[in-house]
Amino acid sequence: MTEVIDGEAVAADVRSGVADCVATLADAGVKPGLATVLMSDDPASETYVSMKQRDCEEVGIESVHVEIDANAPAAELYKTIDDLNQREDVHGILVQLPVPDHVDKRGVLRRIDPEKDVDGFHPENVGRLVAGNARYKPCTPHGVQKLLDAYDVETEGADAVVVGRSDIVGKPMANLLIQKAPTGNATTTVCHSRTEDLDAKLADADIVVAAAGIPEFVDGSTLKSGATVIDVGINRVDADTEKGYELVGDVDYDSASEVAGAITPVPGGVGPMTRAMLLYNTVKAAARRHDVDIDLP
Ligand code: NAD
């Protein structure tokens, strides 16, 4: 029997734990605050940002939102980040990616105060993660780690394959899986667009994390029987629905769920975890700033 990993349920547990942390912070006179910055006309980015604001409200995190015209000079975004870095009521800053082409993404990420970098993308935080001393783990791979933990998936000694090497998913995911730590200790292979014979790598994998951004790319026929399959992908494909599209993952769910031991659905798998871990990092940032002990979920 294939177990369907319920990301909504695990995310609800994380949110509940975060709400407890918010209460502890309130007792210490601290209200955690997250700033979201949107410099884009992309409807998907607008939706992501408004979902993040709603999530904050639900657990008692104050949210501050700044919108910048997508054609404005990069300096305007830099000035916004500088101001938010200074604000005492803002503990976390999230610049919704992608930023427009005329803005240097790396410059933006470097500009955020590393203590407020709740996405975990600042080079200092990337370095700390790689060194095994993470301050803020990037939300998506951290969410995957929580799912593996919640479903008692043994990572120690397991062969893991991460499909994708992006800075936000693939690389930090692989770094978490190789750490000498609980939910680490996996022998991890990172596959990417230049990988030869991906199928051979997948055939040996006990754990597959698919983050290639290609709809239904990983087919069940390539998987080892009983493997744990984590589908990070969120792809809009044309469909005869009210919206004209539907969301599918990077894994062909129907064929994979016949082979896998456990699998995440799309939607309802990794997506809700990514959102929950942003709240987690925000309360962590507030607790660090004010030196309050909280019991993170
Ligand atoms: P990306 O486009 O930055 O990276 C895709 C990676 O896939 C690249 O590293 C590339 O080398 C690799 N790749 C491309 N073709 C390949 C092939 N044929 N074989 C092996 N590897 C190949 O994407 P990303 O930002 O890492 O996102 C990946 C997917 O995850 C997307 O669908 C995205 O929407 C989704 N995503 C979901 C969440 C979530 O919360 N669930 C968060 C972030 C991203």
mmCIF file of N, CA and C and ligand atoms in Angstrom, residues 48 140 163-170 191-195 198 210-214 217 231-235 248 250 270-275, ligand 1:
data_model
loop_
_atom_site.group_PDB
_atom_site.id
_atom_site.type_symbol
_atom_site.label_atom_id
_atom_site.label_comp_id
_atom_site.label_asym_id
_atom_site.label_seq_id
_atom_site.Cartn_x
_atom_site.Cartn_y
_atom_site.Cartn_z
ATOM 1 N N TYR A 48 1.077 34.325 -4.486
ATOM 2 C CA TYR A 48 1.951 33.783 -3.436
ATOM 3 C C TYR A 48 2.071 34.764 -2.280
ATOM 4 N N THR A 140 11.336 25.584 1.430
ATOM 5 C CA THR A 140 10.875 24.376 0.731
ATOM 6 C C THR A 140 11.664 23.136 1.180
ATOM 7 N N VAL A 163 16.368 15.710 -7.854
ATOM 8 C CA VAL A 163 16.332 16.066 -9.283
ATOM 9 C C VAL A 163 16.163 17.574 -9.361
ATOM 10 N N GLY A 164 17.238 18.275 -9.716
ATOM 11 C CA GLY A 164 17.223 19.740 -9.748
ATOM 12 C C GLY A 164 18.323 20.296 -8.856
ATOM 13 N N ARG A 165 18.958 21.371 -9.311
ATOM 14 C CA ARG A 165 20.080 21.953 -8.559
ATOM 15 C C ARG A 165 19.885 23.453 -8.359
ATOM 16 N N SER A 166 18.639 23.894 -8.254
ATOM 17 C CA SER A 166 18.435 25.339 -8.072
ATOM 18 C C SER A 166 18.914 25.774 -6.692
ATOM 19 N N ASP A 167 19.141 27.089 -6.570
ATOM 20 C CA ASP A 167 19.592 27.630 -5.285
ATOM 21 C C ASP A 167 18.503 27.562 -4.230
ATOM 22 N N ILE A 168 17.232 27.563 -4.673
ATOM 23 C CA ILE A 168 16.162 27.622 -3.670
ATOM 24 C C ILE A 168 15.634 26.242 -3.274
ATOM 25 N N VAL A 169 15.809 25.260 -4.136
ATOM 26 C CA VAL A 169 15.299 23.921 -3.788
ATOM 27 C C VAL A 169 16.421 22.862 -3.836
ATOM 28 N N GLY A 170 16.918 22.578 -5.024
ATOM 29 C CA GLY A 170 17.804 21.425 -5.190
ATOM 30 C C GLY A 170 19.048 21.463 -4.321
ATOM 31 N N CYS A 191 20.926 15.443 -9.337
ATOM 32 C CA CYS A 191 20.805 15.332 -10.794
ATOM 33 C C CYS A 191 20.300 16.656 -11.360
ATOM 34 N N HIS A 192 20.651 16.914 -12.620
ATOM 35 C CA HIS A 192 20.301 18.191 -13.226
ATOM 36 C C HIS A 192 20.183 18.024 -14.727
ATOM 37 N N SER A 193 20.071 19.143 -15.408
ATOM 38 C CA SER A 193 19.783 19.077 -16.848
ATOM 39 C C SER A 193 20.894 18.405 -17.657
ATOM 40 N N ARG A 194 22.098 18.326 -17.118
ATOM 41 C CA ARG A 194 23.194 17.686 -17.862
ATOM 42 C C ARG A 194 23.484 16.272 -17.354
ATOM 43 N N THR A 195 22.650 15.786 -16.460
ATOM 44 C CA THR A 195 22.866 14.428 -15.940
ATOM 45 C C THR A 195 22.638 13.405 -17.049
ATOM 46 N N LEU A 198 19.588 9.625 -16.082
ATOM 47 C CA LEU A 198 18.845 9.885 -14.844
ATOM 48 C C LEU A 198 18.100 8.632 -14.380
ATOM 49 N N ALA A 210 11.818 15.452 -6.322
ATOM 50 C CA ALA A 210 11.739 15.934 -7.703
ATOM 51 C C ALA A 210 11.496 17.430 -7.718
ATOM 52 N N ALA A 211 12.447 18.173 -8.273
ATOM 53 C CA ALA A 211 12.329 19.638 -8.361
ATOM 54 C C ALA A 211 12.962 20.106 -9.660
ATOM 55 N N ALA A 212 12.397 19.635 -10.768
ATOM 56 C CA ALA A 212 12.944 19.970 -12.089
ATOM 57 C C ALA A 212 12.110 21.030 -12.798
ATOM 58 N N GLY A 213 10.890 21.255 -12.328
ATOM 59 C CA GLY A 213 10.022 22.234 -12.978
ATOM 60 C C GLY A 213 9.493 21.759 -14.321
ATOM 61 N N ILE A 214 9.404 20.433 -14.484
ATOM 62 C CA ILE A 214 8.877 19.862 -15.734
ATOM 63 C C ILE A 214 7.674 18.977 -15.377
ATOM 64 N N PHE A 217 7.413 14.774 -14.949
ATOM 65 C CA PHE A 217 8.693 14.367 -15.543
ATOM 66 C C PHE A 217 9.156 12.988 -15.055
ATOM 67 N N ASP A 231 7.407 15.238 -4.241
ATOM 68 C CA ASP A 231 7.215 16.016 -5.471
ATOM 69 C C ASP A 231 7.137 17.504 -5.130
ATOM 70 N N VAL A 232 8.199 18.218 -5.460
ATOM 71 C CA VAL A 232 8.240 19.655 -5.148
ATOM 72 C C VAL A 232 7.554 20.467 -6.257
ATOM 73 N N GLY A 233 7.483 19.915 -7.434
ATOM 74 C CA GLY A 233 7.029 20.669 -8.605
ATOM 75 C C GLY A 233 5.622 21.243 -8.473
ATOM 76 N N ILE A 234 5.467 22.438 -8.981
ATOM 77 C CA ILE A 234 4.135 23.038 -9.140
ATOM 78 C C ILE A 234 4.106 23.608 -10.551
ATOM 79 N N ASN A 235 3.387 22.952 -11.431
ATOM 80 C CA ASN A 235 3.340 23.387 -12.833
ATOM 81 C C ASN A 235 1.893 23.602 -13.247
ATOM 82 N N VAL A 248 -0.003 20.475 -11.696
ATOM 83 C CA VAL A 248 0.563 19.125 -11.602
ATOM 84 C C VAL A 248 1.996 19.236 -11.110
ATOM 85 N N ASP A 250 6.067 17.460 -10.602
ATOM 86 C CA ASP A 250 7.147 17.000 -11.486
ATOM 87 C C ASP A 250 7.159 15.476 -11.580
ATOM 88 N N VAL A 270 4.100 19.318 -0.698
ATOM 89 C CA VAL A 270 5.186 20.209 -0.271
ATOM 90 C C VAL A 270 4.720 21.669 -0.160
ATOM 91 N N GLY A 271 3.797 22.069 -1.035
ATOM 92 C CA GLY A 271 3.371 23.477 -1.074
ATOM 93 C C GLY A 271 2.978 24.044 0.286
ATOM 94 N N PRO A 272 2.050 23.406 1.010
ATOM 95 C CA PRO A 272 1.664 23.952 2.317
ATOM 96 C C PRO A 272 2.822 23.986 3.311
ATOM 97 N N MET A 273 3.777 23.067 3.143
ATOM 98 C CA MET A 273 4.929 23.052 4.057
ATOM 99 C C MET A 273 5.826 24.266 3.826
ATOM 100 N N THR A 274 6.020 24.625 2.571
ATOM 101 C CA THR A 274 6.844 25.803 2.255
ATOM 102 C C THR A 274 6.275 27.027 2.966
ATOM 103 N N ARG A 275 4.954 27.159 2.889
ATOM 104 C CA ARG A 275 4.307 28.323 3.515
ATOM 105 C C ARG A 275 4.459 28.280 5.037
HETATM 106 P P1 NAD B 1 14.491 25.838 -11.492
HETATM 107 O O1 NAD B 1 13.920 25.988 -12.857
HETATM 108 O O2 NAD B 1 15.268 26.942 -10.888
HETATM 109 O O3 NAD B 1 15.408 24.552 -11.470
HETATM 110 C C1 NAD B 1 15.054 23.389 -12.155
HETATM 111 C C2 NAD B 1 16.202 22.416 -12.051
HETATM 112 O O4 NAD B 1 15.853 21.245 -12.760
HETATM 113 C C3 NAD B 1 17.500 22.927 -12.652
HETATM 114 O O5 NAD B 1 18.504 22.869 -11.674
HETATM 115 C C4 NAD B 1 17.783 21.989 -13.804
HETATM 116 O O6 NAD B 1 19.169 21.648 -13.901
HETATM 117 C C5 NAD B 1 16.978 20.765 -13.444
HETATM 118 N N1 NAD B 1 16.545 20.077 -14.650
HETATM 119 C C6 NAD B 1 15.991 20.609 -15.772
HETATM 120 N N2 NAD B 1 15.816 19.656 -16.704
HETATM 121 C C7 NAD B 1 16.257 18.505 -16.163
HETATM 122 C C8 NAD B 1 16.340 17.186 -16.649
HETATM 123 N N3 NAD B 1 15.951 16.857 -17.876
HETATM 124 N N4 NAD B 1 16.861 16.233 -15.822
HETATM 125 C C9 NAD B 1 17.272 16.540 -14.577
HETATM 126 N N5 NAD B 1 17.207 17.794 -14.072
HETATM 127 C C10 NAD B 1 16.708 18.761 -14.853
HETATM 128 O O7 NAD B 1 13.270 25.413 -10.585
HETATM 129 P P2 NAD B 1 13.054 25.504 -8.986
HETATM 130 O O8 NAD B 1 12.871 26.897 -8.591
HETATM 131 O O9 NAD B 1 14.039 24.650 -8.287
HETATM 132 O O10 NAD B 1 11.635 24.786 -8.900
HETATM 133 C C11 NAD B 1 11.434 23.452 -9.317
HETATM 134 C C12 NAD B 1 9.961 23.137 -9.292
HETATM 135 O O11 NAD B 1 9.502 23.243 -7.963
HETATM 136 C C13 NAD B 1 9.081 24.086 -10.092
HETATM 137 O O12 NAD B 1 7.973 23.343 -10.589
HETATM 138 C C14 NAD B 1 8.601 25.080 -9.074
HETATM 139 O O13 NAD B 1 7.373 25.668 -9.414
HETATM 140 C C15 NAD B 1 8.449 24.195 -7.884
HETATM 141 N N6 NAD B 1 8.564 24.842 -6.587
HETATM 142 C C16 NAD B 1 7.660 24.481 -5.664
HETATM 143 C C17 NAD B 1 7.756 24.978 -4.386
HETATM 144 C C18 NAD B 1 6.775 24.514 -3.376
HETATM 145 O O14 NAD B 1 6.572 25.163 -2.390
HETATM 146 N N7 NAD B 1 6.166 23.349 -3.576
HETATM 147 C C19 NAD B 1 8.741 25.895 -4.052
HETATM 148 C C20 NAD B 1 9.670 26.251 -5.020
HETATM 149 C C21 NAD B 1 9.582 25.700 -6.286
#
